Short mmCIF file of C-alpha atoms and ligand atoms in Angstrom, two decimals:
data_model
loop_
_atom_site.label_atom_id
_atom_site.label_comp_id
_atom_site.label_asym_id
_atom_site.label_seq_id
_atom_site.Cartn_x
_atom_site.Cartn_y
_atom_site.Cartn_z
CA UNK A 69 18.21 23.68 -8.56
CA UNK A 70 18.37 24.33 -4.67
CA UNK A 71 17.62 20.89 -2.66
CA UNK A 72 16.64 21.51 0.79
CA UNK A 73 17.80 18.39 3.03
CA UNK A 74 16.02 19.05 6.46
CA UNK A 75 16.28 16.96 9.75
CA UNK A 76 12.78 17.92 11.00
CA UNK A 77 9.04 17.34 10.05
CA UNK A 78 8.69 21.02 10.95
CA UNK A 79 11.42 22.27 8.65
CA UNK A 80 9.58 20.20 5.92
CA UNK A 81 6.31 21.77 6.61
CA UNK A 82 7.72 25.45 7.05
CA UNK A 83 9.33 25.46 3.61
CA UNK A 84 6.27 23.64 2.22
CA UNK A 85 4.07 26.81 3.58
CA UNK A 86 6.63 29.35 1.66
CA UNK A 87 6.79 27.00 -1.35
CA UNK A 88 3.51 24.85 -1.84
CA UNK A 89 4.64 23.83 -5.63
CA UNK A 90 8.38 22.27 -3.96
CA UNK A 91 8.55 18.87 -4.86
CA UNK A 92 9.39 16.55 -2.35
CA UNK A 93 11.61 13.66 -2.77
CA UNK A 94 11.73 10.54 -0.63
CA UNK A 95 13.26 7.92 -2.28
CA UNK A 96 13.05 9.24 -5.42
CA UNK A 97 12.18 5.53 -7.53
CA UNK A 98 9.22 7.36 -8.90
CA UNK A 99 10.07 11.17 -9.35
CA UNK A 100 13.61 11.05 -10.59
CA UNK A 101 12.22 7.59 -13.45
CA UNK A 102 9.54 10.99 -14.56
CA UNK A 103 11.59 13.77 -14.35
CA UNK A 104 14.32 11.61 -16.81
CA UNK A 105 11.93 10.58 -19.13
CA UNK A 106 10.52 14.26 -19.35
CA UNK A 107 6.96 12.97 -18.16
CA UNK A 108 7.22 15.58 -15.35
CA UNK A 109 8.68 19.17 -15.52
CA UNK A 110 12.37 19.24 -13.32
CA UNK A 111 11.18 21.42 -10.35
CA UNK A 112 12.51 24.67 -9.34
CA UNK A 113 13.61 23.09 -5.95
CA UNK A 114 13.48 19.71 -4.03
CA UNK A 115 13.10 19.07 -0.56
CA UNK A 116 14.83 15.78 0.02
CA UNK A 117 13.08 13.87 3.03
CA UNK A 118 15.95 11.28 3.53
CA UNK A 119 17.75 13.26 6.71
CA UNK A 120 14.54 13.06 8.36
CA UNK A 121 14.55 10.52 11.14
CA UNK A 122 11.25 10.56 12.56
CA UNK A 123 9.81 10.01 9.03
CA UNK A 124 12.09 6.68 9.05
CA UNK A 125 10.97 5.14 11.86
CA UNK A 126 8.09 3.37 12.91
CA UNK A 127 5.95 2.57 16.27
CA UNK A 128 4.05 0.34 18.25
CA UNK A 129 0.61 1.65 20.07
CA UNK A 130 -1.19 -0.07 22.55
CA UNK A 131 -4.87 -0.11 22.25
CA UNK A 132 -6.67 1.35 25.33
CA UNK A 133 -9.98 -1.17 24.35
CA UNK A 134 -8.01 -3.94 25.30
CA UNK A 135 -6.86 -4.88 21.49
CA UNK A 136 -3.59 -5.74 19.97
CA UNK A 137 -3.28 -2.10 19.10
CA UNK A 138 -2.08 -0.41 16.40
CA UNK A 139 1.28 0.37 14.36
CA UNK A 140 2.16 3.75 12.57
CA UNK A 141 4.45 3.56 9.85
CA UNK A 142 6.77 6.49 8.72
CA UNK A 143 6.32 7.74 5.38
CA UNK A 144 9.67 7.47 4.68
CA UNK A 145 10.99 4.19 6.00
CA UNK A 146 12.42 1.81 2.83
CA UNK A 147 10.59 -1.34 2.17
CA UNK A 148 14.08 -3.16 3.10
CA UNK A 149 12.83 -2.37 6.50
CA UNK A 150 9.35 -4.09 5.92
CA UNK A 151 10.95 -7.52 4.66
CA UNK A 152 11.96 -9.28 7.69
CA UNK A 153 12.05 -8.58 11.44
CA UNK A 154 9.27 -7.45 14.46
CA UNK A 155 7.61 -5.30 11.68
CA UNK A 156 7.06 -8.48 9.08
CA UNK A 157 5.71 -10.71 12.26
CA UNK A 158 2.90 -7.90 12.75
CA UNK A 159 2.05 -7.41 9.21
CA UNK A 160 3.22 -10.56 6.64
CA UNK A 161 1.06 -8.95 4.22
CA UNK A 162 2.84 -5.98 3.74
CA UNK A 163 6.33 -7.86 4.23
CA UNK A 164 5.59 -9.66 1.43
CA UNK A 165 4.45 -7.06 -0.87
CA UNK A 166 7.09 -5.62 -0.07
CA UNK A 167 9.75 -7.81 -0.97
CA UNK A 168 8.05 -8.14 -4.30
CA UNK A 169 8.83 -4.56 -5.05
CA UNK A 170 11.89 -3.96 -7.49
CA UNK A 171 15.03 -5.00 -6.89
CA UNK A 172 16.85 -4.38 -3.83
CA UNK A 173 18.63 -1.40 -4.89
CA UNK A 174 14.93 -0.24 -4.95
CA UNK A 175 13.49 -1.35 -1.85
CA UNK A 176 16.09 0.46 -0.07
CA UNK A 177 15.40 3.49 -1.27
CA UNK A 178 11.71 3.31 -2.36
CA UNK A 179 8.88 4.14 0.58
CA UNK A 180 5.33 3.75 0.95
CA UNK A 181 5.12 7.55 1.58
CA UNK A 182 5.82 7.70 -2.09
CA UNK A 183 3.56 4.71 -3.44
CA UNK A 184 0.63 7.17 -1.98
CA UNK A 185 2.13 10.01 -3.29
CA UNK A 186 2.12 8.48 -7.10
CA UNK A 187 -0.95 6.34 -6.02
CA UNK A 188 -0.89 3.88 -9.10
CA UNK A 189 -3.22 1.32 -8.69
CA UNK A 190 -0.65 -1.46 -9.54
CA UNK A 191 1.15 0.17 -6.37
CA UNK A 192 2.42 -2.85 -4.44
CA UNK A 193 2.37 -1.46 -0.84
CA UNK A 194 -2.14 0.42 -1.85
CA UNK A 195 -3.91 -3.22 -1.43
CA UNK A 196 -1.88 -4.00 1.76
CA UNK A 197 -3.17 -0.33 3.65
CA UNK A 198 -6.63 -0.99 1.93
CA UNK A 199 -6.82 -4.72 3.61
CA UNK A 200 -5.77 -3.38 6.79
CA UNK A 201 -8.15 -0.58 6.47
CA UNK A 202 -4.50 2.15 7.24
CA UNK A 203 -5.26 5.70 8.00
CA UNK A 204 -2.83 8.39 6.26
CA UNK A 205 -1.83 10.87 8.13
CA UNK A 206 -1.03 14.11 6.89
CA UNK A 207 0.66 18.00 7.85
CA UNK A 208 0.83 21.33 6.74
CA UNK A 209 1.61 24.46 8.21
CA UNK A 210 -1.69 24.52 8.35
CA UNK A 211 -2.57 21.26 10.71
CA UNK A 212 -3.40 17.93 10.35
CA UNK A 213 -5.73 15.63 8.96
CA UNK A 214 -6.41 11.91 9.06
CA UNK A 215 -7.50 10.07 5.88
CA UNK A 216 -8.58 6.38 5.43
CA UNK A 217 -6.24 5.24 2.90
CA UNK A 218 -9.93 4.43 0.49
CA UNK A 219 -10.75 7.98 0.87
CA UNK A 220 -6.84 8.81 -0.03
CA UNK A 221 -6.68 7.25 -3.23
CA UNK A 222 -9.71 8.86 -5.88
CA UNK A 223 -8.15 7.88 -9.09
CA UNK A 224 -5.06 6.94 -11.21
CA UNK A 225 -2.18 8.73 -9.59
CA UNK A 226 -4.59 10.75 -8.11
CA UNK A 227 -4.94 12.05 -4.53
CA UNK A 228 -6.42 14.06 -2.14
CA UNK A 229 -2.98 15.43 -1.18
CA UNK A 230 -3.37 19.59 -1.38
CA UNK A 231 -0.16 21.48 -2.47
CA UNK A 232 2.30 22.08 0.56
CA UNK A 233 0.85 18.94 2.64
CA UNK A 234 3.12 16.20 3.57
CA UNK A 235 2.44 12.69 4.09
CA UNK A 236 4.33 11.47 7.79
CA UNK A 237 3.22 8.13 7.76
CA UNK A 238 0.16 5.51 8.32
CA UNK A 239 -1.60 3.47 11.14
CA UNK A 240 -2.81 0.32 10.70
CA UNK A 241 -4.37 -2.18 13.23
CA UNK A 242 -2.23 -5.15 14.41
CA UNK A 243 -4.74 -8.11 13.85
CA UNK A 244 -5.09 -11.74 15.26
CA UNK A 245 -5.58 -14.31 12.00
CA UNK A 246 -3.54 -15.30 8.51
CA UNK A 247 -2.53 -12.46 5.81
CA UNK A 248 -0.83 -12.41 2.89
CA UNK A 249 0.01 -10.86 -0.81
CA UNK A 250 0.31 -12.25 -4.49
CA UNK A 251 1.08 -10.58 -7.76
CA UNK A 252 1.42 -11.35 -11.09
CA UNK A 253 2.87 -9.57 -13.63
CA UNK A 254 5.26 -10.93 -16.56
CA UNK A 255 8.24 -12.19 -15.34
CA UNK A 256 8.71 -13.47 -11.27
CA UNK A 257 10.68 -9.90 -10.04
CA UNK A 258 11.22 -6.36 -11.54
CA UNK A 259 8.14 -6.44 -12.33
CA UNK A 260 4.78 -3.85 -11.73
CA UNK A 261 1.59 -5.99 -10.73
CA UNK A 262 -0.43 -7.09 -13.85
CA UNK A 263 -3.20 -7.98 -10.68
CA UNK A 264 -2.42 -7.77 -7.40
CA UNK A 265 -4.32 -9.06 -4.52
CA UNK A 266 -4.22 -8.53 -0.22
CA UNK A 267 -6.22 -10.68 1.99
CA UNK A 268 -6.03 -10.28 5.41
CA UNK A 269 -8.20 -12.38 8.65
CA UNK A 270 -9.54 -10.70 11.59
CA UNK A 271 -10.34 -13.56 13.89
CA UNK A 272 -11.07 -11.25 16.44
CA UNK A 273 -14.14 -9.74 14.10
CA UNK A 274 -14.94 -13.16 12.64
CA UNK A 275 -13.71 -11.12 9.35
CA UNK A 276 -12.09 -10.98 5.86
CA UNK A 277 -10.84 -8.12 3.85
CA UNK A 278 -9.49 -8.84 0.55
CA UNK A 279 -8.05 -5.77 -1.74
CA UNK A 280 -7.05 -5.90 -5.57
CA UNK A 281 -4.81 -3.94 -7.23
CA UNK A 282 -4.01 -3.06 -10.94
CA UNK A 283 -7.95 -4.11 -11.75
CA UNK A 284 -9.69 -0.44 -11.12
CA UNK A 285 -8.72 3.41 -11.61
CA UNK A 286 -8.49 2.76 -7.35
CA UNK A 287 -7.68 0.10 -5.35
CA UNK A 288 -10.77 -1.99 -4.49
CA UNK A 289 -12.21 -3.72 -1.72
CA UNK A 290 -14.58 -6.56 -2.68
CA UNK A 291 -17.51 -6.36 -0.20
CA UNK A 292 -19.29 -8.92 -1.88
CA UNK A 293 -16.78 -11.70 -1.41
CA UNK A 294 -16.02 -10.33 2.25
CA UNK A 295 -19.69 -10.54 3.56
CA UNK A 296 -20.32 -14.00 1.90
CA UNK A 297 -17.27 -15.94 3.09
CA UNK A 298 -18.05 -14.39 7.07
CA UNK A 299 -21.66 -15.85 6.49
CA UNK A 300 -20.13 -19.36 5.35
CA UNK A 301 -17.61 -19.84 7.87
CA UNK A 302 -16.44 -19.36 11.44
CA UNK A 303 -13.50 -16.94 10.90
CA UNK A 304 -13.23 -16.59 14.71
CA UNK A 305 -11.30 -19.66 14.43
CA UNK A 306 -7.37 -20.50 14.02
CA UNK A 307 -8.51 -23.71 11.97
CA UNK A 308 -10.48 -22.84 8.78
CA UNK A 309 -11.79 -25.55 6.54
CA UNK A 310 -11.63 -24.57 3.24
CA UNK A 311 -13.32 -26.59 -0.08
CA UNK A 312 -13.01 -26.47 -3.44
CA UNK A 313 -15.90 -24.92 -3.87
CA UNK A 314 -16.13 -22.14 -1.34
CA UNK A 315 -12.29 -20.71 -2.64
CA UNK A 316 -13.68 -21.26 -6.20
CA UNK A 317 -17.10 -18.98 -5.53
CA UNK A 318 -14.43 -16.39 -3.30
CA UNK A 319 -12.50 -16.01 -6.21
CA UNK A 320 -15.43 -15.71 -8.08
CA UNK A 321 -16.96 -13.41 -6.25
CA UNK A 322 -13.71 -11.11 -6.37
CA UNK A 323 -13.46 -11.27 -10.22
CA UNK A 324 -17.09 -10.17 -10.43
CA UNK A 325 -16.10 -7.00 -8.33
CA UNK A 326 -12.91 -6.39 -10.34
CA UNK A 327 -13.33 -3.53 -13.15
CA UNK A 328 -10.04 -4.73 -15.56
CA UNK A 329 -8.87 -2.88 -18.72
CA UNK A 330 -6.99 -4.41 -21.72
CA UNK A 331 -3.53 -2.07 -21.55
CA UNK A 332 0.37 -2.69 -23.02
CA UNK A 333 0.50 -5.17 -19.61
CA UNK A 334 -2.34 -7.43 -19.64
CA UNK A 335 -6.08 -8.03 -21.02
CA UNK A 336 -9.07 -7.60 -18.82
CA UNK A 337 -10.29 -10.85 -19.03
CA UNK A 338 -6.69 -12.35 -17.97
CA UNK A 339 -6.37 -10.00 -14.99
CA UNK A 340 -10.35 -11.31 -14.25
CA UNK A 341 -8.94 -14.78 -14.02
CA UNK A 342 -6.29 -13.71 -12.02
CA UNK A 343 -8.29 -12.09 -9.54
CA UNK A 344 -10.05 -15.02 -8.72
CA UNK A 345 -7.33 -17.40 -8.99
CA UNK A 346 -5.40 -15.44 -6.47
CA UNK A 347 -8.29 -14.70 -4.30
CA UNK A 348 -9.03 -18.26 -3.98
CA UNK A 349 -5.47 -19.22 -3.54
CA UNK A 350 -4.41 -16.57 -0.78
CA UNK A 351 -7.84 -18.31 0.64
CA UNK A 352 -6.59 -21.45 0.68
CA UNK A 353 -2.97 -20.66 2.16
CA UNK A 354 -5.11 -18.81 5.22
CA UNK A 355 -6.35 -22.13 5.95
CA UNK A 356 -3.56 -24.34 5.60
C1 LIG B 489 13.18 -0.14 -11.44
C2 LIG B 489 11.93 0.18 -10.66
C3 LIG B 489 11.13 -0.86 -10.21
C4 LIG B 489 9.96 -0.59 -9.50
N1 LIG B 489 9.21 -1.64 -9.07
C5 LIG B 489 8.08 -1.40 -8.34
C6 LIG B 489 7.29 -2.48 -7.88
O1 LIG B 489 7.59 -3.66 -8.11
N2 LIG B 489 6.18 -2.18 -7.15
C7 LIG B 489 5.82 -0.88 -6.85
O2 LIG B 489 4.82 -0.65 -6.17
N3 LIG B 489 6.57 0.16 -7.29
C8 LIG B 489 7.67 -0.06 -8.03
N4 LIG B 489 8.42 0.99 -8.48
C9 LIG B 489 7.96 2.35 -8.19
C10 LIG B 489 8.49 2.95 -6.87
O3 LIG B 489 9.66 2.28 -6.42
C11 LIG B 489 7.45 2.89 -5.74
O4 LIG B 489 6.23 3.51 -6.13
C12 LIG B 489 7.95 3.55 -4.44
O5 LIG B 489 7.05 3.26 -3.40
C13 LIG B 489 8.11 5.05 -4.57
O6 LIG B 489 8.64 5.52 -3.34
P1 LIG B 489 9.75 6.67 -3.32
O7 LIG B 489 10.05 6.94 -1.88
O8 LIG B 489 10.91 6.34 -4.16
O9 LIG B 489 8.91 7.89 -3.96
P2 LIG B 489 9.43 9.21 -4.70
O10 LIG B 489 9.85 8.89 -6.08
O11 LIG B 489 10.40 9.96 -3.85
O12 LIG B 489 8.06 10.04 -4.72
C14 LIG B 489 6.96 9.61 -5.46
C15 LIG B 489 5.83 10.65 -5.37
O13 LIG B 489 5.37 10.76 -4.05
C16 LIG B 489 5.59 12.07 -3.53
N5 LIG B 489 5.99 11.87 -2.13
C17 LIG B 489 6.95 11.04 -1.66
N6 LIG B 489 6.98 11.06 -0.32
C18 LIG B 489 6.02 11.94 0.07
C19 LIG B 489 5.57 12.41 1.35
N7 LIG B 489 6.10 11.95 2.49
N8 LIG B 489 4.58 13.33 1.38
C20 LIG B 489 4.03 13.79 0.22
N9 LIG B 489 4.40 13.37 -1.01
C21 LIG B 489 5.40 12.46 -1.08
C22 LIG B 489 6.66 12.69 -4.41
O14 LIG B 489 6.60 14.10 -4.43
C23 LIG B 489 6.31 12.07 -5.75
O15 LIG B 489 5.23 12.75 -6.33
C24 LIG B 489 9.59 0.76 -9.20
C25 LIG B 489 10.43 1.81 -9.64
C26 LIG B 489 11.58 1.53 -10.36
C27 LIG B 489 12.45 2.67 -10.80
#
């Protein structure tokens, strides 16, 4: 089959306006896994993302209301770029998510470009963009459009991505307070999240977000536990003090928004207690 290798966004998006059904292939850990095991039909041609350069980068904004500002992230840069370095200091969250992906061999190939373009809920890179509340930003030959990442994702592998638009990258704001990432799954690496969970401080809001994944045909945000723990505590401040029982009702509280399914990885009511055991545990690392 031909495979177009481009250098330019704008060569992507003028063969993607002659050929809307082209697939495109980033780092190809998803497509090439479905295309082998016959789950997808082998394409009449590829366009092969990897030569583009601006896709692989990313950059720093400042914020013109006087806040840390804002980072956009190339659709195709590999997760071995997320692991360590200026990028991890901004976001540890999505750092450590992504070091939980694969295997190396994976992460430097694999992109978050192409965890929204599959858009599985056990995605390891979806509840990192939902916690940081990350705008997608997307291109045709037809313009632009900016999506919040919740209004990205509408289903299992399903997305509002039209035929012949590309994904260039996300923006997410750099915020002051703790984050991090868990997952469990059935063995410590190679492994897809049986639950997967993203909380994430904004001291400057006196905020909380918390995201699971691999509990919900989306990713989901759990309002409920959000709103409560703000009206508990002072999240303005550096120094939280957490008990026992306010990471035991925030864990609760994020189970009870959870919407598990028993499946060939897990049951629901084991994901359900791993919800709110994570939940309460991320919790309790933000503090200490
Ligand atoms: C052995 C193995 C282990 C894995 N482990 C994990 C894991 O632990 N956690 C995890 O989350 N995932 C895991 N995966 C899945 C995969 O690595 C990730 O989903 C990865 O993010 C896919 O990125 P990619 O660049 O390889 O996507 P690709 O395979 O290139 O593309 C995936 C889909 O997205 C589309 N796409 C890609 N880029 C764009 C773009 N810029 N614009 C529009 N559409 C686009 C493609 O057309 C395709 O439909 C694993 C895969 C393998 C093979």
């Amino acid at each position: 089959m031909p495979v177009l290798t481009p250098s330019t966004v704008d060569e992507v998006l003028t063969h993607l306006g002659e050929h809307p059904e082209s697939l495109v292939l980033s780092g190809g850990t998803d497509v090439m896994v479905e295309i082998n095991m016959a789950h997808r039909k082998a394409p009449d041609d590829v366009v092969a993302l990897r030569g583009v350069e601006e896709l692989r980068a990313w950059s720093r904004h400042p914020s013109s209301a006087g806040g840390a500002g804002t980072v956009t992230i190339g659709a195709g840069l590999p997760y071995a770029e997320m692991e360590h370095g200026e990028l991890a200091e901004l976001f540890p969250a999505l750092a450590q998510a992504a070091r939980t992906v694969g295997s190396p061999q994976i992460r430097a190939a694999g992109t978050l470009g192409g965890n929204l373009g599959t858009c599985s809920p056990a995605g390891d890179g979806l509840p990192v963009l939902y916690a940081l509340d990350a705008v997608v930003h997307l291109r045709s030959v037809h313009g632009r459009r900016d999506v919040p990442v919740a209004d990205f994702m509408t289903g299992v592998k399903r997305n509002v991505l039209d035929a012949g638009e590309l994904i260039t990258g996300v923006t997410m704001p750099i915020r002051a307070g703790w984050q991090g990432y868990s997952k469990v799954g059935v063995r410590n690496a190679m492994v897809i999240a049986t639950v997967s969970v993203c909380l994430a401080m904004d001291r400057d809001e006196g905020a909380v977000s918390l995201a699971l994944g691999a509990v919900g045909t989306t990713i989901l945000r759990c309002p409920d536990a959000e709103n409560w723990l703000a009206g508990e505590l002072d999240l303005t401040t550096a120094h939280l003090d957490i008990s026992d029982a306010v990471a035991s009702e925030f864990g609760r509280r994020a189970a009870a928004t959870a919407a598990p399914i028993d499946d060939h990885r897990s049951t629901a009511a084991y994901r359900g207690h791993a919800v709110s055991v994570l939940a309460s545990r991320l919790l309790r690392r933000a503090a200490a």
